[in-house]
Coordinates of N, CA and C and ligand atoms in Angstrom, one line a residue:
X1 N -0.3 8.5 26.1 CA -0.5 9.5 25.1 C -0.3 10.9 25.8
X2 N 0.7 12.1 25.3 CA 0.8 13.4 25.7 C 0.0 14.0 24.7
X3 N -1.0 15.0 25.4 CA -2.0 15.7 24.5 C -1.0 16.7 24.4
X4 N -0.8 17.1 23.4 CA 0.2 18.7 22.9 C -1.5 19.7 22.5
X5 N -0.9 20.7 23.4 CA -2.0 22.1 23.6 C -1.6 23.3 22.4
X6 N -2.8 23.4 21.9 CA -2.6 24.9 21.0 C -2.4 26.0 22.0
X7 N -2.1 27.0 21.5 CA -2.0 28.5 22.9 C -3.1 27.8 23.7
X8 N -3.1 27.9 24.6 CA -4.4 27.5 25.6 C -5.2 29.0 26.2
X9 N -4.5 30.6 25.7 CA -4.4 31.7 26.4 C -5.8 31.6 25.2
X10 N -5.7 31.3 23.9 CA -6.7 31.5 22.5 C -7.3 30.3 22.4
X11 N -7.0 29.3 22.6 CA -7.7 28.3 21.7 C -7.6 27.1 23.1
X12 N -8.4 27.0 23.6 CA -8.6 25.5 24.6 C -8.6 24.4 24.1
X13 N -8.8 24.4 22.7 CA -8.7 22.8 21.8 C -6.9 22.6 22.1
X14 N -7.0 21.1 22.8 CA -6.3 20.3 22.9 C -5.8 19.3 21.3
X15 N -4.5 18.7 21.0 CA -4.5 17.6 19.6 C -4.1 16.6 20.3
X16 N -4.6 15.2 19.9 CA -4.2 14.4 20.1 C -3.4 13.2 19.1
X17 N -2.4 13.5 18.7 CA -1.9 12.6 16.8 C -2.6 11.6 17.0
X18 N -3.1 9.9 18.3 CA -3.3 8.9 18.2 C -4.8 9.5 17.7
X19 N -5.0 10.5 18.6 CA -7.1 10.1 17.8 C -7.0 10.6 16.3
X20 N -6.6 11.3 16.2 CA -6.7 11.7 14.5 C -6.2 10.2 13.7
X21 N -5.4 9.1 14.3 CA -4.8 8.2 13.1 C -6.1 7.7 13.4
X22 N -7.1 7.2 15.0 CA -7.9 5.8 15.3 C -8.7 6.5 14.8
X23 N -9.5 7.8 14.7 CA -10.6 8.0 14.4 C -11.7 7.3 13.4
X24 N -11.4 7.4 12.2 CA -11.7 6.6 11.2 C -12.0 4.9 11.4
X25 N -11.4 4.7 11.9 CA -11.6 2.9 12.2 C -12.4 2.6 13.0
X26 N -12.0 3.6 13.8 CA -13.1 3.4 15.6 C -14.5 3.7 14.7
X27 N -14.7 4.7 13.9 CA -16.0 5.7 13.5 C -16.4 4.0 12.2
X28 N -15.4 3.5 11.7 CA -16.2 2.3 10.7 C -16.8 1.0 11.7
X29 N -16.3 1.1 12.9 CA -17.1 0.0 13.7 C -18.3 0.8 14.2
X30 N -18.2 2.0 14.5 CA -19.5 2.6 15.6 C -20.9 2.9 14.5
X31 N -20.3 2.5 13.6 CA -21.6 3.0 11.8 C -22.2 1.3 12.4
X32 N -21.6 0.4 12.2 CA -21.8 -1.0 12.5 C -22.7 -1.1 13.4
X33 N -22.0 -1.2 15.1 CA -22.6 -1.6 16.1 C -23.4 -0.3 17.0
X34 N -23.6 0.9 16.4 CA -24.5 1.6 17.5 C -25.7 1.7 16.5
X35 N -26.7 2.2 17.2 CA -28.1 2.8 16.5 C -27.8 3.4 15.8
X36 N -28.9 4.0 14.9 CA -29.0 4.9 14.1 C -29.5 6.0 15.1
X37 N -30.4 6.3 16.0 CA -30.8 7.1 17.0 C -30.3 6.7 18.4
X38 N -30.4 7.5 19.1 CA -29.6 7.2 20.2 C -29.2 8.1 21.3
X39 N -28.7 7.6 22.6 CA -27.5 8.1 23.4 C -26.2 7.9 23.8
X40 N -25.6 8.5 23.1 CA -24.1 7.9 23.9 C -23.2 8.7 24.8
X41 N -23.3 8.0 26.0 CA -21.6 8.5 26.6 C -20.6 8.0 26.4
X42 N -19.5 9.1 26.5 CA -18.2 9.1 26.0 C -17.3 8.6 27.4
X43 N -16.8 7.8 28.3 CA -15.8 8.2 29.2 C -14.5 8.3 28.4
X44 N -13.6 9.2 29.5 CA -12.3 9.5 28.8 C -12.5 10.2 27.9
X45 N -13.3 11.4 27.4 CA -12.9 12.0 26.0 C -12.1 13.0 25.4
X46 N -10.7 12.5 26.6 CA -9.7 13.6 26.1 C -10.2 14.6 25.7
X47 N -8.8 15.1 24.6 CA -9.3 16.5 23.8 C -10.4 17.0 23.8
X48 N -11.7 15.4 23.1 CA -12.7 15.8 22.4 C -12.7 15.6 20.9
X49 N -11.5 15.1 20.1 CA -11.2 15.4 18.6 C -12.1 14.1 18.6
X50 N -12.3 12.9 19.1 CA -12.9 11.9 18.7 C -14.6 12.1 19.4
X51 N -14.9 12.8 19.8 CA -16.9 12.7 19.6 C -17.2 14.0 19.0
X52 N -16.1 14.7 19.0 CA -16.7 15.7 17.6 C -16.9 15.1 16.2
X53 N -15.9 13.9 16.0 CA -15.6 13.4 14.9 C -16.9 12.7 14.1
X54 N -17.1 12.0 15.7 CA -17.8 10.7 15.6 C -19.6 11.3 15.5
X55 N -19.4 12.7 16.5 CA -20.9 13.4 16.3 C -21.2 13.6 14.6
X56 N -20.0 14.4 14.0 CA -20.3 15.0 12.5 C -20.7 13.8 11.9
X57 N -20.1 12.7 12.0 CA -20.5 11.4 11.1 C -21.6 10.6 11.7
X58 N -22.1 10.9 12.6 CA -23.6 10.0 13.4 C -24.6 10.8 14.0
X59 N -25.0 11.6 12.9 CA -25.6 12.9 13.4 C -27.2 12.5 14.2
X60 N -27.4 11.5 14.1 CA -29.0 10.8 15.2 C -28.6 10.0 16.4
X61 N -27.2 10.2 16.4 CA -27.0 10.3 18.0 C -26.4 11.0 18.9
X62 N -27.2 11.3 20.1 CA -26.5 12.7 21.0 C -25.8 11.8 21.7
X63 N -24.2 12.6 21.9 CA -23.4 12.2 22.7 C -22.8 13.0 24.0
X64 N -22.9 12.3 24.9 CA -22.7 13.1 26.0 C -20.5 13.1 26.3
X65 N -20.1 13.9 26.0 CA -18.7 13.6 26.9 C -18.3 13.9 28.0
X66 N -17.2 13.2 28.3 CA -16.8 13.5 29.8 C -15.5 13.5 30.1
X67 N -14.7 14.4 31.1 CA -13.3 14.4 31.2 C -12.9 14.5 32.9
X68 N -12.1 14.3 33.6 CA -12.1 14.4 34.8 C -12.0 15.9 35.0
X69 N -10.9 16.3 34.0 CA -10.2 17.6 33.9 C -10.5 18.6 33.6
X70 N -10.6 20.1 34.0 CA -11.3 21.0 33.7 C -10.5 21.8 31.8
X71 N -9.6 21.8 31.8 CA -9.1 21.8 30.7 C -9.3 21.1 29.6
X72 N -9.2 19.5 30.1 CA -9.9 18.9 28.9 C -11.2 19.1 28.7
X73 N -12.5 19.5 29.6 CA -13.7 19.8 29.2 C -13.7 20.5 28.3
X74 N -12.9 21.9 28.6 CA -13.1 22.9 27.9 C -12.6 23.0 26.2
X75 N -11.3 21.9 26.2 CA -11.1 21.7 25.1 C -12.4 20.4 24.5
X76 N -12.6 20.3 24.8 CA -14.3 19.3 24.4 C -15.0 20.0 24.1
X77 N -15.4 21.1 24.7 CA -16.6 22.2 24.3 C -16.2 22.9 23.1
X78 N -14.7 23.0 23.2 CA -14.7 23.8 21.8 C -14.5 23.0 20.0
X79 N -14.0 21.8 20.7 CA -14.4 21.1 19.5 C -14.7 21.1 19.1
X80 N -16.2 20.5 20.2 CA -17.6 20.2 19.7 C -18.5 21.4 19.2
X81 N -17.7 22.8 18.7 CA -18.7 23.9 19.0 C -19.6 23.9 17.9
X82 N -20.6 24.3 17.8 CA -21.3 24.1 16.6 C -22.4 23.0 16.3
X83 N -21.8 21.9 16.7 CA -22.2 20.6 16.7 C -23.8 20.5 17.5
X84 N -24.8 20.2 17.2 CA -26.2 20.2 18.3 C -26.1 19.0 18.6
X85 N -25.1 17.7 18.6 CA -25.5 16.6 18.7 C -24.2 16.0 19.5
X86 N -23.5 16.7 20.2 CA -22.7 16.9 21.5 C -23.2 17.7 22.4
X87 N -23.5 17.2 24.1 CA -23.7 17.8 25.2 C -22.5 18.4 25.6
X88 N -22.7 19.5 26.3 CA -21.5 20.1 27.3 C -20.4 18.8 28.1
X89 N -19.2 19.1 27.8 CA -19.1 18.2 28.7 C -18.7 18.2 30.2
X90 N -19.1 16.5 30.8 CA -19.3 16.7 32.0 C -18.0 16.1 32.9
X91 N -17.4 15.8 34.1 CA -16.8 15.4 34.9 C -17.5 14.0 35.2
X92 N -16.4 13.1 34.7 CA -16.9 11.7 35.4 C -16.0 11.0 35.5
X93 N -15.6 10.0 37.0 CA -14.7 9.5 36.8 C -15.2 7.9 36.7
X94 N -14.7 6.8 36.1 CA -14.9 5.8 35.7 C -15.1 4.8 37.1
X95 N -14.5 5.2 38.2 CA -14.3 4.5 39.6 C -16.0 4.8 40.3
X96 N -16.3 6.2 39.9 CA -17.0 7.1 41.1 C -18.9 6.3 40.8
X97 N -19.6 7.1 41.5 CA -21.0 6.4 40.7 C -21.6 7.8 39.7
X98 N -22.2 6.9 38.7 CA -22.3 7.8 37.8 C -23.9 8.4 37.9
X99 N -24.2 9.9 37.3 CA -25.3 10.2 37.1 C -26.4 9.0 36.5
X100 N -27.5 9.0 37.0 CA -28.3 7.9 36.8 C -29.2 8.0 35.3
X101 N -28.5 8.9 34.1 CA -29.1 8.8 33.1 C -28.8 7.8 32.2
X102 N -29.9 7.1 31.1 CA -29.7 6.0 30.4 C -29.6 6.1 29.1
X103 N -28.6 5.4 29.1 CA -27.9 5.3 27.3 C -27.9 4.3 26.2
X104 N -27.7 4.3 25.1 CA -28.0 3.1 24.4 C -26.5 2.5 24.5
X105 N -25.3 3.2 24.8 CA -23.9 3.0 24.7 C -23.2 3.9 25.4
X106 N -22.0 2.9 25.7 CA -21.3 3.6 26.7 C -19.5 3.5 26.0
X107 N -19.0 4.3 25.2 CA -18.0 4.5 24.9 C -16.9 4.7 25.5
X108 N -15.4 3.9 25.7 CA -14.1 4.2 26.0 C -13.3 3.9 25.6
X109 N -12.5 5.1 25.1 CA -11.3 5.2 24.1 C -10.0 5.0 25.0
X110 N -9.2 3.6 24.6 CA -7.7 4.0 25.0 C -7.5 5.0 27.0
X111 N -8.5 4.1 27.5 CA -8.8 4.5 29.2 C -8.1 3.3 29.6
X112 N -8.8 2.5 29.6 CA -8.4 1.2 30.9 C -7.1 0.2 31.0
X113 N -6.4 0.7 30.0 CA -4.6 0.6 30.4 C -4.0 2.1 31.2
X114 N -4.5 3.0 30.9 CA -3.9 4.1 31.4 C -4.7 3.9 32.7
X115 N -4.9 3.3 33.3 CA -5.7 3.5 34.3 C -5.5 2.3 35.6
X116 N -6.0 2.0 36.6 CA -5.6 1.2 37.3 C -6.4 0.5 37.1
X117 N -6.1 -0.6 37.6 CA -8.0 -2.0 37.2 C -9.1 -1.7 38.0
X118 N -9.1 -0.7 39.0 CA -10.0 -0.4 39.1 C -11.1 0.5 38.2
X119 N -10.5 1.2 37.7 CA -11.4 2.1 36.8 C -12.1 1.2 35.3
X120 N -11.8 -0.1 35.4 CA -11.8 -1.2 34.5 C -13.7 -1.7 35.0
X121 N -13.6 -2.0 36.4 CA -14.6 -2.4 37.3 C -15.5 -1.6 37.4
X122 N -15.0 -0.1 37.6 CA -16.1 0.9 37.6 C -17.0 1.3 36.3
X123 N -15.6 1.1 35.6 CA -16.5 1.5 34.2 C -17.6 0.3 33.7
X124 N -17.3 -1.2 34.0 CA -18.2 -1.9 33.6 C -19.3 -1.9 34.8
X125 N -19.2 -1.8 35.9 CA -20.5 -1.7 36.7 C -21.3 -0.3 36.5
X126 N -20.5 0.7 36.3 CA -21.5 1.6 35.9 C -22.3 1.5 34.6
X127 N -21.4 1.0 33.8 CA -22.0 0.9 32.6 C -23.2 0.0 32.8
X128 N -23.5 -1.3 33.3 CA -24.3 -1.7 33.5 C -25.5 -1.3 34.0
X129 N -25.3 0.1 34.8 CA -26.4 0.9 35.6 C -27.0 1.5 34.6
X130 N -26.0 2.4 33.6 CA -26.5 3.6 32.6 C -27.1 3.0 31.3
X131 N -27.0 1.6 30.8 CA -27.2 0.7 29.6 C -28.6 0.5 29.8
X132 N -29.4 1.1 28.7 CA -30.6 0.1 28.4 C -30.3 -0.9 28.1
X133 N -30.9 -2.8 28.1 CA -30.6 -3.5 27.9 C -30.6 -3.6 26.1
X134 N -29.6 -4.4 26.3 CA -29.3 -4.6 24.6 C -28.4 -3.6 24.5
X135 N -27.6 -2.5 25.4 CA -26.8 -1.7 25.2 C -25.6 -1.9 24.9
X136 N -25.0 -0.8 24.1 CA -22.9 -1.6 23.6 C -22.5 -1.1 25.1
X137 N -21.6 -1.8 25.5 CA -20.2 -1.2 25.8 C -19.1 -1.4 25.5
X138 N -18.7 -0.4 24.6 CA -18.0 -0.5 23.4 C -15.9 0.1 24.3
X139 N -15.5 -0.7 23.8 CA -13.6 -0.3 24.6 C -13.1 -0.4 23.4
X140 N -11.8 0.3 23.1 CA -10.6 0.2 22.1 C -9.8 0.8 23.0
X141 N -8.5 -0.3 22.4 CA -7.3 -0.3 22.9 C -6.1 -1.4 22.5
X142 N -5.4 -1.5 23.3 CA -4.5 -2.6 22.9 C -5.1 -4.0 24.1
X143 N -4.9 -5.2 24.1 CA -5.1 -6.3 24.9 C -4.3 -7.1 24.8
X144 N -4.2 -7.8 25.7 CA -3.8 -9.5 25.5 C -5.0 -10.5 25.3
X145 N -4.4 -11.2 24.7 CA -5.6 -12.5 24.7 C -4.8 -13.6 24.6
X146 N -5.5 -14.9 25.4 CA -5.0 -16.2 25.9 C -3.7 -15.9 26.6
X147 N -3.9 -14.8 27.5 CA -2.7 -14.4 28.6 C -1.2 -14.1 27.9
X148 N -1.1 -13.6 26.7 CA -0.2 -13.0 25.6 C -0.5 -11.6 24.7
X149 N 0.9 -10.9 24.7 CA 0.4 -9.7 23.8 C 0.4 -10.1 22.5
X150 N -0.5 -9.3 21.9 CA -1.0 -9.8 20.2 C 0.3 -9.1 19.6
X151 N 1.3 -8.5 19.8 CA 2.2 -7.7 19.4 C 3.3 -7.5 20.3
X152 N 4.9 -7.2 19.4 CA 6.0 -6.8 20.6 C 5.8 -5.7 20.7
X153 N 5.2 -4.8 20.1 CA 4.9 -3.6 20.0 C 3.8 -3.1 21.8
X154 N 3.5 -4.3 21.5 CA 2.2 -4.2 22.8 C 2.6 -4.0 24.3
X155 N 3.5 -5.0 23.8 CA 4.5 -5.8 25.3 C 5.2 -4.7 25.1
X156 N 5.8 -3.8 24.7 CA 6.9 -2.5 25.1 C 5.9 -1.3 25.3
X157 N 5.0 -1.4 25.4 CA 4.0 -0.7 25.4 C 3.7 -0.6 26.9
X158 N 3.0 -1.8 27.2 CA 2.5 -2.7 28.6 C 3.8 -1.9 29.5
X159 N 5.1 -2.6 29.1 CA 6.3 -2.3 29.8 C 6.7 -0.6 30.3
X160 N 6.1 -0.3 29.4 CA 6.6 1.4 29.6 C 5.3 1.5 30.5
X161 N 4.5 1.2 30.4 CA 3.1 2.0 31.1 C 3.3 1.2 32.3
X162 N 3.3 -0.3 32.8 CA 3.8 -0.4 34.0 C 4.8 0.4 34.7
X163 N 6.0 1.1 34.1 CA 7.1 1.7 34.4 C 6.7 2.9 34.7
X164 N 5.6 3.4 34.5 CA 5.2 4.8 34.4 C 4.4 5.1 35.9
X165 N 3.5 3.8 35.8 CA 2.4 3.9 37.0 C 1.9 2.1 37.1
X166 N 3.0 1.3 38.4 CA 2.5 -0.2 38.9 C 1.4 -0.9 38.2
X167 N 0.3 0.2 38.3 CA -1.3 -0.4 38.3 C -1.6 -0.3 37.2
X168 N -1.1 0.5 36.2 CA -1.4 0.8 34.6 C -0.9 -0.5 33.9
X169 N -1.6 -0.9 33.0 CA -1.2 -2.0 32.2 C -2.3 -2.6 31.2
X170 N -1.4 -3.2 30.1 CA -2.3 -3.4 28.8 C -3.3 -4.5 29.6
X171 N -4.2 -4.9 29.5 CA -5.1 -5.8 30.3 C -5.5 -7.0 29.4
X172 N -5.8 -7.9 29.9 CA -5.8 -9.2 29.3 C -7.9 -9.0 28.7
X173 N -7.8 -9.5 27.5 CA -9.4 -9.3 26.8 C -10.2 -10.5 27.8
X174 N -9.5 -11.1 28.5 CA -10.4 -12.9 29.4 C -10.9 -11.8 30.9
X175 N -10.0 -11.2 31.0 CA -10.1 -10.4 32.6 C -11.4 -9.5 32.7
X176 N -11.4 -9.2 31.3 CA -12.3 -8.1 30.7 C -14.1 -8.5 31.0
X177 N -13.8 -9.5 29.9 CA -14.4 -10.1 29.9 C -15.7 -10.7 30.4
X178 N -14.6 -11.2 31.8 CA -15.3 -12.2 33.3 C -15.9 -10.9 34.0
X179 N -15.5 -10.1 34.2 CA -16.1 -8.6 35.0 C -17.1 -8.4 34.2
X180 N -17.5 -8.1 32.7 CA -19.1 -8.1 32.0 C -19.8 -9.2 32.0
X181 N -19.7 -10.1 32.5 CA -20.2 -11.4 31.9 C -21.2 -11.1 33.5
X182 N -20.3 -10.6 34.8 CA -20.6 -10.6 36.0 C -21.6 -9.3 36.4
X183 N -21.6 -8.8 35.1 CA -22.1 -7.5 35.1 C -23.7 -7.6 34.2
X184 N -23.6 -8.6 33.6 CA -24.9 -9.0 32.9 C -24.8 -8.8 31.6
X185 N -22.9 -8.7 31.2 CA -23.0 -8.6 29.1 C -22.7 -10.2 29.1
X186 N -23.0 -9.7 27.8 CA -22.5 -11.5 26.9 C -21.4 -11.3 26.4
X187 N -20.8 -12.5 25.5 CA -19.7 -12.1 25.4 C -19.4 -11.2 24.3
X188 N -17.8 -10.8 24.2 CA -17.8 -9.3 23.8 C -17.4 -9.9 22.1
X189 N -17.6 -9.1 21.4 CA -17.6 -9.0 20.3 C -15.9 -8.1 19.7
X190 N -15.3 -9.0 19.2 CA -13.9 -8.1 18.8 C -13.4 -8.2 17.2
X191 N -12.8 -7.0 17.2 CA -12.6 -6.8 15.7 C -11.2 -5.6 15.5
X192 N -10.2 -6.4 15.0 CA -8.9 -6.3 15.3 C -8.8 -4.9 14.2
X193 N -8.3 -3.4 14.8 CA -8.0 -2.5 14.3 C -6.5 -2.5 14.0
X194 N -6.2 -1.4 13.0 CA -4.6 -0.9 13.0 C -4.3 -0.7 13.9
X195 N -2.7 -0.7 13.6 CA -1.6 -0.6 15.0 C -1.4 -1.8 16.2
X196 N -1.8 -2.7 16.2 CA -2.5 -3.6 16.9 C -3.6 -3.1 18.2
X197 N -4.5 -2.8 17.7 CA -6.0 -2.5 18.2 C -6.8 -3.4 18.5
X198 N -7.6 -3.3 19.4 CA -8.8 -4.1 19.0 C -10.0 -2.7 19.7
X199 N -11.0 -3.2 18.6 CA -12.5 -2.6 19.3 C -13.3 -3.8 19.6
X200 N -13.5 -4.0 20.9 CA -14.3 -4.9 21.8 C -15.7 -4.3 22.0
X201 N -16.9 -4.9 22.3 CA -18.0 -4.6 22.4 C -18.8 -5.9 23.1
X202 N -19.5 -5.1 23.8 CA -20.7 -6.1 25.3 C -22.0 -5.5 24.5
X203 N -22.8 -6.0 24.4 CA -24.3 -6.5 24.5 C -24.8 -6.4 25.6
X204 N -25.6 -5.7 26.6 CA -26.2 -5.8 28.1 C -27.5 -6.7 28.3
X205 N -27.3 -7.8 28.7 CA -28.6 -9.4 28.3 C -29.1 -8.7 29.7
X206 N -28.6 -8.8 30.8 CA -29.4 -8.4 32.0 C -29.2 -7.2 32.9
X207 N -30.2 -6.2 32.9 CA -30.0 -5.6 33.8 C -29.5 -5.7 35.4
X208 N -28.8 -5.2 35.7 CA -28.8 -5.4 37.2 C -29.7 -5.7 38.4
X209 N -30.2 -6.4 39.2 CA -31.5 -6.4 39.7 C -31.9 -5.6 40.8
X210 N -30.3 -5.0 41.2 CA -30.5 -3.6 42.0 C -31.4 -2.3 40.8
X211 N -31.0 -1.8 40.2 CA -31.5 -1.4 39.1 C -32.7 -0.9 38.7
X212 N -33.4 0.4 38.9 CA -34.6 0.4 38.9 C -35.2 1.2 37.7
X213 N -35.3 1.0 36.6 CA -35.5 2.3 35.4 C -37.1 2.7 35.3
X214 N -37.1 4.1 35.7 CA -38.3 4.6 36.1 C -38.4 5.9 34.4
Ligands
LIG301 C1 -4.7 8.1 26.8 S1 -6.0 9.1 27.4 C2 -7.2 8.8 26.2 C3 -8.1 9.9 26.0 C4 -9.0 9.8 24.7 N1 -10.1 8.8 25.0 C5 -8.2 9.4 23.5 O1 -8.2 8.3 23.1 O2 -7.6 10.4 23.0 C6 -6.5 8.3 28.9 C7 -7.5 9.2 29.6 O3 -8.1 8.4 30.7 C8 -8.4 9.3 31.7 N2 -8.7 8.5 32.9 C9 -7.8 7.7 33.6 N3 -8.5 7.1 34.7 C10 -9.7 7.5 34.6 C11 -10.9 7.3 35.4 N4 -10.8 6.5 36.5 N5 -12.1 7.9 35.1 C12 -12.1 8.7 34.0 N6 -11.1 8.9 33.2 C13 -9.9 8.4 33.5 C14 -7.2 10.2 31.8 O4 -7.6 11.4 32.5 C15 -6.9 10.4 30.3 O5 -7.5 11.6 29.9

């Protein structure tokens, strides 16, 4: 995805066409599977057009976002301006270790194909740090499952993003999977969006036993 920038000299809000189409679908599963009260972090929250979205429509949960980028923060803050139920957003990278605060959910949009498999590993072991138990860790994106794309659409997809960057690639939902299972979720819960999507979701059964929640 190329974010196309409004003047950035007036307006730091970033657009992104794919969140404007997923928004709605992503926001009919997260009414489903998150609390009614709550915390959520966002990794990856680009622009920002999807937890401003998702704040207006889930107004009893504060959402924290996060961007590596100083520009996309800023386009996040202004999104979200107005909003009391989005934090500032913060710098986090999915590899790195994360601030030791605890959430009921840990959100990522359309990250862990753009990314290397490592940021796949970080995001589920941190997530496992930041999760109260019984917490989502909620992913959308494209996958494979039973070591095939659900789509040719997917597979030229996979193909271009390998082409782009070796270590980027659509990821198999079993690979996914085995990394939460090892991380203390059960298994993930999926529910096939437009475009060929899926929204996947973990359950957190065990804390980590390194893990100390004070
Ligand atoms: C396709 S964009 C998705 C942005 C947004 N979630 C959306 O759906 O519009 C992928 C984002 O993942 C971010 N990203 C890649 N690797 C990351 C990592 N290791 N930690 C945090 N963010 C990462 C990139 O900076 C990029 O903004």
């Amino acid at each position: 995805m190329t974010d196309s920038q409004n003047d950035p000299a007036n307006d730091p809000r970033q657009s992104a066409p794919s969140a404007l189409r997923n928004r709605d679908p992503i926001l009919a599963q997260l009414r489903v599977l998150l609390p009614g009260q709550g915390r959520v972090v966002e990794v990856a929250s680009g622009t920002g057009e999807h937890v401003a979205h998702f704040a207006a429509h889930l107004p009893g949960l504060m959402f924290q976002p996060t961007n590596r980028d100083d520009a996309g923060r800023a386009s996040i803050d202004a999104w979200a301006a107005g909003l009391t139920n989005v934090r500032k957003a913060i710098p986090l990278d999915a590899t790195g270790d994360w601030p030791r605060e605890i959430y009921n959910a840990v959100l990522c949009i359309n990250m862990i194909h753009i990314a290397p498999w490592e940021a796949t590993l970080g995001l589920v072991r941190n997530a496992a740090h930041v999760l109260e138990p019984g917490g989502m860790l909620v992913l959308y994106g494209p996958f494979r499952r039973a070591g095939r794309h659900t789509a040719s659409s997917n597979a030229a997809f996979d193909a271009d993003l390998r082409g782009r960057d070796a270590a980027w690639g659509v990821r198999d939902l079993e690979d996914v999977a085995e990394v939460a299972a090892r991380h203390g979720f059960g298994a993930p819960d999926v529910v096939a969006l437009p475009a060929n999507n899926l929204l996947v979701s973990f359950s957190l059964k065990t804390v980590p036993a390194a893990v100390t929640r004070t």
